[in-house]
Short mmCIF file of C-alpha atoms and ligand atoms in Angstrom, two decimals:
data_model
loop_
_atom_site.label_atom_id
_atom_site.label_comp_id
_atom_site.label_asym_id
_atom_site.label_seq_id
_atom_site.Cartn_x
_atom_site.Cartn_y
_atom_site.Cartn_z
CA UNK W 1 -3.88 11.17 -20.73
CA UNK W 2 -3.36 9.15 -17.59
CA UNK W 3 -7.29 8.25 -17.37
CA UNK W 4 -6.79 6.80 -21.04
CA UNK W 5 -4.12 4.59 -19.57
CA UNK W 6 -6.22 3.64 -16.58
CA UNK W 7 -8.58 2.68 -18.51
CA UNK W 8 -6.80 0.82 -21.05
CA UNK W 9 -5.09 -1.14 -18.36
CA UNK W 10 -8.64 -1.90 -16.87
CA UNK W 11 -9.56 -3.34 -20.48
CA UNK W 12 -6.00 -5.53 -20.41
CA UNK W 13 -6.57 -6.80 -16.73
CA UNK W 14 -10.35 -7.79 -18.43
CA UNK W 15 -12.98 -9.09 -15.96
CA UNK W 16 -11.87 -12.51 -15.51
CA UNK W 17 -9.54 -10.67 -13.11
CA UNK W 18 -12.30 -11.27 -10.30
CA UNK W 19 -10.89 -14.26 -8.93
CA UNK W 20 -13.05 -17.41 -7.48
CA UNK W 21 -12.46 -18.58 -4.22
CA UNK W 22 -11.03 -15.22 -3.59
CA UNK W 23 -11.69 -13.31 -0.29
CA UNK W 24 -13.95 -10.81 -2.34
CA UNK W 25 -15.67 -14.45 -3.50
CA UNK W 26 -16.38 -15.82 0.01
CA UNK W 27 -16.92 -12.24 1.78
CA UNK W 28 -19.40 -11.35 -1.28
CA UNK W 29 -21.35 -14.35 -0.17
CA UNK W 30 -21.73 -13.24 3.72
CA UNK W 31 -22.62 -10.00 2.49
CA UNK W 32 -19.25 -8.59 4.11
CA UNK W 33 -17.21 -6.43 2.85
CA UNK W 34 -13.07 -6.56 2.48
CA UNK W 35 -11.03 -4.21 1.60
CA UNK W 36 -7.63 -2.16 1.62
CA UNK W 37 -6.40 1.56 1.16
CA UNK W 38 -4.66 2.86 -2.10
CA UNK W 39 -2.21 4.73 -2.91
CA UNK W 40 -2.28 6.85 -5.93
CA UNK W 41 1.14 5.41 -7.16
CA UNK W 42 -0.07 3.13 -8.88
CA UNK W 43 -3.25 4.76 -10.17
CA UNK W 44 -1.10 7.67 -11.55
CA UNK W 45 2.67 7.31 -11.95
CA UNK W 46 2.79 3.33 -12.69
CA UNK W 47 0.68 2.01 -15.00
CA UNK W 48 2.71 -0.42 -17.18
CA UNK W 49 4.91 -2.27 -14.74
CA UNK W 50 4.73 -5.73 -14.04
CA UNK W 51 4.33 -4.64 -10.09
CA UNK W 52 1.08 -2.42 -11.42
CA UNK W 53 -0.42 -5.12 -13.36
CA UNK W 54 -0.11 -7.87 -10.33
CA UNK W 55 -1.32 -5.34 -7.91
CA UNK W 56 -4.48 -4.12 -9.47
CA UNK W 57 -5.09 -7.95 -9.85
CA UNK W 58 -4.88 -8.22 -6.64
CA UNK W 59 -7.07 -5.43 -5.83
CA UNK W 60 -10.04 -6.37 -8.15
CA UNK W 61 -9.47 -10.15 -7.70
CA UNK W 62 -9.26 -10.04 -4.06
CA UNK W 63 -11.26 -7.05 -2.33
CA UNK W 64 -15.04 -5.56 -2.63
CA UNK W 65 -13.88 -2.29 -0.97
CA UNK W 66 -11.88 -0.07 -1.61
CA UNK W 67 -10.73 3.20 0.61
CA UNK W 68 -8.08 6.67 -1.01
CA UNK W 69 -5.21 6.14 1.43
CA UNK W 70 -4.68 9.98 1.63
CA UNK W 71 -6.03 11.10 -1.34
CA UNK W 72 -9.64 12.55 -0.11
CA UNK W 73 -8.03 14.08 2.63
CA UNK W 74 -8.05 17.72 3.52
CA UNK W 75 -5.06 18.74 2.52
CA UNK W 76 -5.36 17.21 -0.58
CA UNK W 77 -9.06 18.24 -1.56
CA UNK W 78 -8.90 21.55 -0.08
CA UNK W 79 -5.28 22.24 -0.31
CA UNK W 80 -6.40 26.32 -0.66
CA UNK W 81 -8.87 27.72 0.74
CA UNK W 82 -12.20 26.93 -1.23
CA UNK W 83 -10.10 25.56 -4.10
CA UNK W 84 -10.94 22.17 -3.84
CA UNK W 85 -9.11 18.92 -5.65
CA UNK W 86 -11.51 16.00 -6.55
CA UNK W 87 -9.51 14.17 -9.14
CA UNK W 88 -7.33 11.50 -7.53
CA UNK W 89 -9.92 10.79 -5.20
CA UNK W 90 -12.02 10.47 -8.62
CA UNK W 91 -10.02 8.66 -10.30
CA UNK W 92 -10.24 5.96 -7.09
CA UNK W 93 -14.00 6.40 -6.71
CA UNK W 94 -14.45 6.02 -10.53
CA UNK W 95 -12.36 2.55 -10.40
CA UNK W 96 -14.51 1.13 -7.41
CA UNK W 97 -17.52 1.46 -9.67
CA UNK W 98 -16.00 0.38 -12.81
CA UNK W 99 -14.76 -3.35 -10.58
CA UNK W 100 -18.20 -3.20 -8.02
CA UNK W 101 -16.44 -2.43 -5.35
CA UNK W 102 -17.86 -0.73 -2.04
CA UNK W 103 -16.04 2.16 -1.08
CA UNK W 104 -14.95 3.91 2.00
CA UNK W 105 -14.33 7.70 2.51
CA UNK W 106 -11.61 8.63 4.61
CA UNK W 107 -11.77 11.45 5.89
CA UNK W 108 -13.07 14.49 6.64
CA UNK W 109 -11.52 16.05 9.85
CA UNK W 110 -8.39 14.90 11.18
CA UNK W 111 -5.51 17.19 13.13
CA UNK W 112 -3.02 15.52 10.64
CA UNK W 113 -2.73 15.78 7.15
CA UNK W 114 -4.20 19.68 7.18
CA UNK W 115 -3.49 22.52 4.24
CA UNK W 116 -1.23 25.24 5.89
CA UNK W 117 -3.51 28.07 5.84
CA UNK W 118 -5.37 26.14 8.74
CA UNK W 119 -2.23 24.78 10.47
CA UNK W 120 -1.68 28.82 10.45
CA UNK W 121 -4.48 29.24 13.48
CA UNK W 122 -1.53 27.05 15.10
CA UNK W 123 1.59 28.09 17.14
CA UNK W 124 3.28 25.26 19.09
CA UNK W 125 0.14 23.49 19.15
CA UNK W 126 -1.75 26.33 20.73
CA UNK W 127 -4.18 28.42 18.95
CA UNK W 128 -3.10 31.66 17.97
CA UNK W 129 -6.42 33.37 17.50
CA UNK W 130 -6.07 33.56 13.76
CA UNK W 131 -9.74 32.39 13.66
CA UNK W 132 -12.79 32.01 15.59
CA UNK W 133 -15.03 29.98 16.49
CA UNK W 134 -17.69 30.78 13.63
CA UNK W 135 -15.30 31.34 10.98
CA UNK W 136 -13.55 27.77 11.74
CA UNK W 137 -16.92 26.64 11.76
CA UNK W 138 -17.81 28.06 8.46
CA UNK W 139 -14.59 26.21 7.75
CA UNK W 140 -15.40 23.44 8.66
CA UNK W 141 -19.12 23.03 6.97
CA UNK W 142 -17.83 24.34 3.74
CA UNK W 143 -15.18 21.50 3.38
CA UNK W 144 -17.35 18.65 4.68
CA UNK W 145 -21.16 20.05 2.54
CA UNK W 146 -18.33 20.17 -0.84
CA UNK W 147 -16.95 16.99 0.07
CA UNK W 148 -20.36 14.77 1.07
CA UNK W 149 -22.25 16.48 -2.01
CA UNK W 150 -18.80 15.72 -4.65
CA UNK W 151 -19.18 11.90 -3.36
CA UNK W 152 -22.67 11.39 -2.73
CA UNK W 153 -23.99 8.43 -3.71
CA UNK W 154 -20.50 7.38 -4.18
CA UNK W 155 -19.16 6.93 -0.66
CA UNK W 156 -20.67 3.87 1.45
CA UNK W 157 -19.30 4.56 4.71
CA UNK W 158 -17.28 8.06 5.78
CA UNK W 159 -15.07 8.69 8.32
CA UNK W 160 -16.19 11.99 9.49
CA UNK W 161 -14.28 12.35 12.58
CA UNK W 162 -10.64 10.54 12.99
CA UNK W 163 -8.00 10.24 15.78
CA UNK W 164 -10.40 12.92 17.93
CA UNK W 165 -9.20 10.57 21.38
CA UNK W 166 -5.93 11.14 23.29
CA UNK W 167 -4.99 7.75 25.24
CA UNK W 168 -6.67 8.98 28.33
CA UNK W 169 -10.49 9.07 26.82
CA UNK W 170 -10.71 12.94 26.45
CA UNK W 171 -10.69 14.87 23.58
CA UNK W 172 -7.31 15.66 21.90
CA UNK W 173 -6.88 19.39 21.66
CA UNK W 174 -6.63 19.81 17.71
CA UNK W 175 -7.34 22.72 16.32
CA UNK W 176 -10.90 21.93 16.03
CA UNK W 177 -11.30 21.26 19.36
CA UNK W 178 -9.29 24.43 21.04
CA UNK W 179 -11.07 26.93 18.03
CA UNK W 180 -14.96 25.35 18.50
CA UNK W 181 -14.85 23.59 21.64
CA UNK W 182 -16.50 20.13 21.72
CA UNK W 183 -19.37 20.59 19.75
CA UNK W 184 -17.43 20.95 16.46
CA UNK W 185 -17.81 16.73 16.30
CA UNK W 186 -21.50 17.25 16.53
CA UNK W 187 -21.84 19.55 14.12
CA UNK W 188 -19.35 17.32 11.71
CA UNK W 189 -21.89 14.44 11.63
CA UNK W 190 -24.96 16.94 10.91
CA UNK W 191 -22.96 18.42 8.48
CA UNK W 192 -22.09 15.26 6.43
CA UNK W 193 -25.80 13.61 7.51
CA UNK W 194 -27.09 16.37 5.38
CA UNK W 195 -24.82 16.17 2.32
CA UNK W 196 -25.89 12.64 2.03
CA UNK W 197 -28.42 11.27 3.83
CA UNK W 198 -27.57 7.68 2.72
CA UNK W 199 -23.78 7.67 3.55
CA UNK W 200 -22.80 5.96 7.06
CA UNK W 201 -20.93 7.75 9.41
CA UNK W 202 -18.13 6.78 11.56
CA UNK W 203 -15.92 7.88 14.72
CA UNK W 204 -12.92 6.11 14.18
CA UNK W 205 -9.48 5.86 16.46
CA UNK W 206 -6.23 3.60 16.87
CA UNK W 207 -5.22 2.41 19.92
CA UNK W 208 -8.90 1.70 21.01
CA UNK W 209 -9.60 -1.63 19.64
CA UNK W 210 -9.90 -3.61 23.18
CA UNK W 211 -11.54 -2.13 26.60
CA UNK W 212 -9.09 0.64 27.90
CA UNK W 213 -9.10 4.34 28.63
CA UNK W 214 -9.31 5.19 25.04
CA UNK W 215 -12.21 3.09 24.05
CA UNK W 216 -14.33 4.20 27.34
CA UNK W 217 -13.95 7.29 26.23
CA UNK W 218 -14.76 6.74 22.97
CA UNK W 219 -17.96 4.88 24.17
CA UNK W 220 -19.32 7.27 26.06
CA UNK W 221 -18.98 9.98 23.64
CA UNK W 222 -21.20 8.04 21.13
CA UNK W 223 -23.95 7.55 24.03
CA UNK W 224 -23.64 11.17 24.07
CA UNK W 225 -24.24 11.64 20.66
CA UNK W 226 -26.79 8.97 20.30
CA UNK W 227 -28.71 10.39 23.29
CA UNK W 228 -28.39 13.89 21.47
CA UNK W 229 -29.88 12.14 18.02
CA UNK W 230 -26.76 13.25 16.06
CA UNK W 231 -26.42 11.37 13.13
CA UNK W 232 -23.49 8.70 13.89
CA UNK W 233 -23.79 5.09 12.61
CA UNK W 234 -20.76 3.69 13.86
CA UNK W 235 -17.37 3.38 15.10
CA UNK W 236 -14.03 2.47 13.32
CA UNK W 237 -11.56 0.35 14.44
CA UNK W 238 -8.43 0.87 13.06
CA UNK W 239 -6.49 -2.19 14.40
CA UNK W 240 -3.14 -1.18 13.98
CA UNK W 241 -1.81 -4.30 16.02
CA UNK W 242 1.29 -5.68 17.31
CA UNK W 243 2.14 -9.71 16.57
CA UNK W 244 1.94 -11.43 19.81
CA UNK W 245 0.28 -8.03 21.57
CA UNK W 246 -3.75 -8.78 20.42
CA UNK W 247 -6.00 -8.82 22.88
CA UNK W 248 -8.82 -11.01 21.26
CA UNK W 249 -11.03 -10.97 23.98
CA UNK W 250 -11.12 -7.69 24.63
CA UNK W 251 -11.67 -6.55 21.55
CA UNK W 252 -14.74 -8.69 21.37
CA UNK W 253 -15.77 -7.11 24.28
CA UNK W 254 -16.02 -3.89 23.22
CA UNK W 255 -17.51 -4.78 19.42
CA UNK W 256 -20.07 -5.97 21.62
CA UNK W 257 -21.07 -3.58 23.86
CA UNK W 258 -20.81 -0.40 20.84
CA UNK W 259 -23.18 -3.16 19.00
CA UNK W 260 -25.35 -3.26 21.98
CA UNK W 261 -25.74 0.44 21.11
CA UNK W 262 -27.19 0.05 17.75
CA UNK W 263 -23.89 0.89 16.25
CA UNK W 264 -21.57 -0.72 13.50
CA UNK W 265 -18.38 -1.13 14.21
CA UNK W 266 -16.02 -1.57 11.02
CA UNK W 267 -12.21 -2.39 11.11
CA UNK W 268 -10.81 0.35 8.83
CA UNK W 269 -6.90 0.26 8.68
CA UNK W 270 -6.34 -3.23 9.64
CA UNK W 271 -2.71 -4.46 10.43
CA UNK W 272 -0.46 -6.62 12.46
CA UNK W 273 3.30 -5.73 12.46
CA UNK W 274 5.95 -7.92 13.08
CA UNK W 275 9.11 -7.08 15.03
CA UNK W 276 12.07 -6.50 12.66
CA UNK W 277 14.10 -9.69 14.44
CA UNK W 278 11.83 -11.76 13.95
CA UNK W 279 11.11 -10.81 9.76
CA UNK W 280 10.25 -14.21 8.03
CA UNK W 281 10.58 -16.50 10.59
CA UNK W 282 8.03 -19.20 10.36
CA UNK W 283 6.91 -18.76 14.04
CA UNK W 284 5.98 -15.17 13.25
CA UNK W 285 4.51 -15.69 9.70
CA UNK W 286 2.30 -18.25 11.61
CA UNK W 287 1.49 -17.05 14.53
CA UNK W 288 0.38 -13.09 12.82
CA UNK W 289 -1.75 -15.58 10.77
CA UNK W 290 -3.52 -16.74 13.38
CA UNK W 291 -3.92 -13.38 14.43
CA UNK W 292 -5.89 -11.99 11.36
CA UNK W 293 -7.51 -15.23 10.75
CA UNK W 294 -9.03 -14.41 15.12
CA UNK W 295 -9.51 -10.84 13.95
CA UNK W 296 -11.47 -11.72 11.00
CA UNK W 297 -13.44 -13.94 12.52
CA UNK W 298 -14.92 -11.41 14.99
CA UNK W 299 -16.28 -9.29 12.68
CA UNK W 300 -17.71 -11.98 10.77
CA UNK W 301 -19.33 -13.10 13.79
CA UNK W 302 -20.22 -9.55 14.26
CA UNK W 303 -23.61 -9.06 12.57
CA UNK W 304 -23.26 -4.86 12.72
CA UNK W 305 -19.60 -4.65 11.15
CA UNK W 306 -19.85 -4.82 7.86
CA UNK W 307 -16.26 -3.69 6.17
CA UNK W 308 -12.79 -5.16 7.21
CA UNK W 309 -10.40 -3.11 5.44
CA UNK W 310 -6.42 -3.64 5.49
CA UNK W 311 -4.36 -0.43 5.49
CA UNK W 312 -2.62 -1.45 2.20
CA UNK W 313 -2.34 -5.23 1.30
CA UNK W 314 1.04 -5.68 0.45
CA UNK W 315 4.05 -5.04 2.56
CA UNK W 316 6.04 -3.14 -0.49
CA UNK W 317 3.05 -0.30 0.15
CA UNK W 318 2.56 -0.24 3.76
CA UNK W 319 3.37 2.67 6.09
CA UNK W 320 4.89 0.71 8.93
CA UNK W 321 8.26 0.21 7.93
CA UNK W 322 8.84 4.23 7.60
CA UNK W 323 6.98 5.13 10.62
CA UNK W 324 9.07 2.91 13.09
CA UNK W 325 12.29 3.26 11.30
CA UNK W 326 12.45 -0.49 10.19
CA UNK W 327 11.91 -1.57 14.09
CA UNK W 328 8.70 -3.34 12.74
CA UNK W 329 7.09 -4.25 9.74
CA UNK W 330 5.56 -7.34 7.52
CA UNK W 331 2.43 -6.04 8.63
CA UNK W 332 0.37 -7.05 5.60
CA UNK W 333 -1.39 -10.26 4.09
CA UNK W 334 0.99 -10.12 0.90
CA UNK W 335 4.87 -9.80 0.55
CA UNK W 336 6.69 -7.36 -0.86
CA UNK W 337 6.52 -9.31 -3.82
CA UNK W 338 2.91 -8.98 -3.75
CA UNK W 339 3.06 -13.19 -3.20
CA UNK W 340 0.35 -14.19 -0.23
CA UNK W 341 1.76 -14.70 3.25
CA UNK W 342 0.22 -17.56 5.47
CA UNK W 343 -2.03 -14.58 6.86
CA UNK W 344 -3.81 -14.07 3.78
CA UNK W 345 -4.71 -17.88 3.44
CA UNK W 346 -6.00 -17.45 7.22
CA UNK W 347 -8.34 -15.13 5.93
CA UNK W 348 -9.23 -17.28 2.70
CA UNK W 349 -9.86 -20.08 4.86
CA UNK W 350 -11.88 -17.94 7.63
CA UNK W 351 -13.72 -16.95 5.27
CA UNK W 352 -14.63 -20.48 3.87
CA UNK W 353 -15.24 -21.65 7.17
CA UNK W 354 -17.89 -18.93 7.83
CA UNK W 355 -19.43 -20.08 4.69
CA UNK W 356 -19.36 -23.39 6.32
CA UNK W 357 -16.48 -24.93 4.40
CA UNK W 358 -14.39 -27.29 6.95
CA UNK W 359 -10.78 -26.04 5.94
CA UNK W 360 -6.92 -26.40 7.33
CA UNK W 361 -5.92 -23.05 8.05
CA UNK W 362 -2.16 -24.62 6.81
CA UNK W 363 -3.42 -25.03 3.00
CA UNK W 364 -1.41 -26.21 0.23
CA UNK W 365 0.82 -23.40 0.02
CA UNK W 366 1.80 -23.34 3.80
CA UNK W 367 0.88 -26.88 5.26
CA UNK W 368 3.90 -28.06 6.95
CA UNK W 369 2.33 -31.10 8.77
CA UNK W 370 0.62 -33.17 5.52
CA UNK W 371 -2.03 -33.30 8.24
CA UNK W 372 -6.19 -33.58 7.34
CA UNK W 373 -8.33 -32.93 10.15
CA UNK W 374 -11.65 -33.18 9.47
CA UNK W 375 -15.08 -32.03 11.32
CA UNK W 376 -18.29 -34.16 11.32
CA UNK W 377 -20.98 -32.74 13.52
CA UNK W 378 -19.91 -33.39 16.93
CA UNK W 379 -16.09 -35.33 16.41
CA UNK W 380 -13.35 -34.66 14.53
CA UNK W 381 -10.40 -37.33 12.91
CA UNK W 382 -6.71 -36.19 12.61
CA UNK W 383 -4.89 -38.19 9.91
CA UNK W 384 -1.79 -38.02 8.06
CA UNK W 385 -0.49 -38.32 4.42
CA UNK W 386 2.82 -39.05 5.93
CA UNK W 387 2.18 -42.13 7.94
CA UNK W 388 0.62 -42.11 11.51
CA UNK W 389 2.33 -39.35 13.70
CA UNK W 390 0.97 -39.19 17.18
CA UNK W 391 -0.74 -36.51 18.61
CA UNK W 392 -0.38 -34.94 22.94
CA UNK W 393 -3.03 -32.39 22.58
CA UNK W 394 -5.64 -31.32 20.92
CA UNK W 395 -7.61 -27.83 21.86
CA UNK W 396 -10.37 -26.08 20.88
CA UNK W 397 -10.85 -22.19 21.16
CA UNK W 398 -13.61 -19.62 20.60
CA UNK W 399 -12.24 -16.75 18.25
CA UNK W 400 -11.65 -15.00 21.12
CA UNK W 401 -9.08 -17.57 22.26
CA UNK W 402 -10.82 -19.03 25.07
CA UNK W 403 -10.31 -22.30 25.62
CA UNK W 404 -13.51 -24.54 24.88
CA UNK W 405 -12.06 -27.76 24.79
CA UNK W 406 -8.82 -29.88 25.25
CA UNK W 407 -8.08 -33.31 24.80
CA UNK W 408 -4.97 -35.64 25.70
CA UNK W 409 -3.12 -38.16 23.99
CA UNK W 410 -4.99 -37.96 20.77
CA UNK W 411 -4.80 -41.08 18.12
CA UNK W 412 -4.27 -40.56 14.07
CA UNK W 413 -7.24 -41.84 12.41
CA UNK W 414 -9.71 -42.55 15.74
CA UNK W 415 -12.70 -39.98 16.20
CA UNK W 416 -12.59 -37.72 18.91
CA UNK W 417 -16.01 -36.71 20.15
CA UNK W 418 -16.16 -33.21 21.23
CA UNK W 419 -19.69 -32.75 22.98
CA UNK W 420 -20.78 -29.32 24.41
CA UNK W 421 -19.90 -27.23 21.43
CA UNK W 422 -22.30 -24.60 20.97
CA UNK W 423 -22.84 -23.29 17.26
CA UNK W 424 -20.15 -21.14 16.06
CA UNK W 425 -16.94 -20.98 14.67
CA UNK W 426 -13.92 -22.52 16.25
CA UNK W 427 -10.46 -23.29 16.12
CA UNK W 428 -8.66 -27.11 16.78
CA UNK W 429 -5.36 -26.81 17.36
CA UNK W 430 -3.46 -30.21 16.99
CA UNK W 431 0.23 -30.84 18.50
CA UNK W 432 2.23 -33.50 17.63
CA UNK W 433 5.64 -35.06 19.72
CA UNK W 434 7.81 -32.91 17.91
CA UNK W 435 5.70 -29.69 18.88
CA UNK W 436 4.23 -28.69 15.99
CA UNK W 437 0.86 -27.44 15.88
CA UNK W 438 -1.70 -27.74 13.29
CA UNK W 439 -5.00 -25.32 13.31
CA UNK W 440 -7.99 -25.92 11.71
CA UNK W 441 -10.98 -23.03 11.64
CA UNK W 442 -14.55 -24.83 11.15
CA UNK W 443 -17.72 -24.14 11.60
CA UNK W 444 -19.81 -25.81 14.02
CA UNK W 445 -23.27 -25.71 13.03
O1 9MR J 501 -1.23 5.76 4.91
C1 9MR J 501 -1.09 7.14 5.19
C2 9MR J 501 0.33 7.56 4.90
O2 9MR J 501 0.62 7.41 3.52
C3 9MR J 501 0.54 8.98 5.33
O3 9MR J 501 1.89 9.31 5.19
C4 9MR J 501 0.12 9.13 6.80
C5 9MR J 501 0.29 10.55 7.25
O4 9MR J 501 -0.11 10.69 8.56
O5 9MR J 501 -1.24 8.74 6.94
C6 9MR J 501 -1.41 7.41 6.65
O6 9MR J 501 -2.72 6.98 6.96
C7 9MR J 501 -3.11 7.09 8.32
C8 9MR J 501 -4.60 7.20 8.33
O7 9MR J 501 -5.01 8.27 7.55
C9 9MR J 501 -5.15 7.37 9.74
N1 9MR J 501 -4.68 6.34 10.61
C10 9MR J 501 -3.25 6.11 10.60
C11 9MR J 501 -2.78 5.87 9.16
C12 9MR J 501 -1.29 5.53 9.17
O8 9MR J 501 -0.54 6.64 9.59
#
């Protein structure tokens, strides 16, 4: 009954529902891939409402990915033992094929979000002995082998191992870990490699975006593996950030040097909360805008990452609000009216400027200034619809926010001649005498 409804609301949204100039248009173009998590709410329970209707438009207009936000987890496709649960996860596989979507898997061992009967092995954290090593391990094989084989073909990209770092770079001692030892990650990836041979496999973590403890660990655990020839193909960034907290540098850092590996590196639960006194303020609405727009420019710089995937686009769906008790939230690129928030025209225009479009990152809907910058080769103009204002500074960073560039006492209308540029992409940020800034994203080719 509720597939009939899914699709008959599939054949209502009808395929003019992929939007142009989209961030599914642009990122199709760069061969990238954008996404978001799902819940099943509105695959299952909520078909008819207006909400359901604008959000699936959202989803098929807007993203080419698309990842179950619990739904092919292990306690909810194995919630007894070998009695395994395929159909919500279906249901969201069968819905990326029907709109051409990529998909992500997520994922198949985790220390949260386990059935009981393996929680069991635990008491107070510690095993109990309730199994051994070679029956966790049988464990273990079954529920990846039934999982891999269910999706294969079906699943771009799975996260095989999840959240397997504590802060200090060692191993966090899950079940997995105090029942098989260390190897049990190993064996994951050989496990899933098999299942599907085509599927990519990931390590992924929060917390370990930039260089720190964390990520060093994380980093030399995939040497390991790569010197070992276990079959890993990348790591996954989470970015669960914090407005005003990103280090963009850093982060590029260590992109680079798991690149310099061979790896991908994907950005799988992206977010960027907002503390709760400053909700809708215009400085914080901006300024997290910025923030994804620097984020997404990374990875498009990044020639290994191939998915960028928000963890829920909307802040009605996302999980920050409940997990720090309303001290944060606004995390997402759409309100909770599922209307677009200046961060999800920074990544529209990102986007367009990595397909070489020149573009305001203040468009229409957000443009405070009435101010037109524009980018010729190697100078740029700064007018006004509003009359002349003037203009202190103008800078120019890389996407990591170093500064390339900055310029005094700018005039409306005059070019100003950057030299020295190197190809890439950029940002200009103009202020005026009242102290408002204007960014532009372009491309300097
Ligand atoms: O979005 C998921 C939320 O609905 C669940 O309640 C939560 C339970 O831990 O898991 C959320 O997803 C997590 C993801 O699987 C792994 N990284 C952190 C995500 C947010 O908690």
């Amino acid at each position: 009954m509720k597939r009939i409804a899914y699709v008959l609301l599939l054949s209502i949204l009808g395929p003019g529902v992929v939007a142009q100039d989209s961030l599914r248009y642009w990122a199709d173009k760069l061969d990238k891939y954008i996404g978001s998590s799902v819940e099943d709410y509105f695959f299952l329970n909520d078909f008819w409402t207006m909400t359901s209707r604008t959000y699936h438009k959202i989803m098929i207009g807007q993203f080419n990915m698309i990842v179950a936000g619990n739904e092919m987890k292990f306690d909810a496709t194995e919630p007894q033992r070998n009695l395994f649960s395929f159909t919500k996860g279906d249901i969201m596989m069968e819905y990326a094929g029907t709109w051409g979507m990529a998909t992500r898997g997520h994922c198949l061992l985790w220390h949260n979000q386990l059935p009981g009967w393996i929680t069991a092995g635990l008491t107070d954290g510690v095993d109990n002995g309730l199994y051994s090593r070679d029956t966790l391990l049988a464990i273990l094989e079954n529920h990846i082998t039934t999982l891999v084989t269910h999706w294969k073909g079906k699943v771009r990209e799975w996260d095989v191992v999840n959240e397997v770092f504590d802060g200090d770079g060692t191993l966090r001692e899950s079940i997995w870990q105090q029942v098989i030892g260390d190897d049990y990650i190993d064996s994951a990836f050989v496990w899933a490699h098999r299942a599907d041979p085509d599927a990519l496999l990931f390590l992924l973590d929060y917390g370990a975006e930039g260089l720190n403890s964390k990520s060093h660990g994380i980093y030399a655990k995939v040497q390991e593996l790569l010197g070992k020839g276990i079959p890993i193909h990348g790591v996954g960034m989470q970015c669960h950030l914090t407005t005003n907290d990103i280090n963009f540098y850093s982060i590029e850092s260590n992109v680079k040097r798991l690149t310099d590996l061979g790896l991908l590196v994907c950005f799988t639960e992206v977010d960027i909360k907002i503390p709760a006194d400053e909700f809708s303020t215009d400085v914080a609405l901006q300024r997290q805008a910025r923030e994804y727009g620097q984020l997404l420019s990374i990875f498009l710089n990044c020639e290994q990452c191939p998915s960028f995937v928000m963890w829920a686009f909307s802040d009605n769906d996302s999980w920050i609000p409940d997990h720090t008790a309303g001290t944060y939230g606004q995390a997402c690129i759409y309100n909770l009216k599922y209307q677009p928030k200046p961060a999800y025209y920074a990544l529209l225009d990102t986007l367009r400027a990595h397909n070489g479009v020149n573009v305001g990152l203040n468009t229409a809907a957000s443009n405070p200034f009435s101010i037109v910058p524009t980018l010729v080769d190697d100078h740029f103009i700064v007018t006004s619809e509003t009359g002349s204002p003037e203009f202190t500074t103008a800078v120019i960073t890389d996407m990591a926010g170093r500064q390339i560039v900055k310029l005094k006492e700018i005039t409306a209308g005059e070019p100003v001649y950057v030299s020295a540029l190197g190809k890439g992409t950029y940002v200009l940020t103009v202020t005026d005498r009242n102290d408002n800034h204007y960014l532009m994203k372009f491309l300097k080719k």
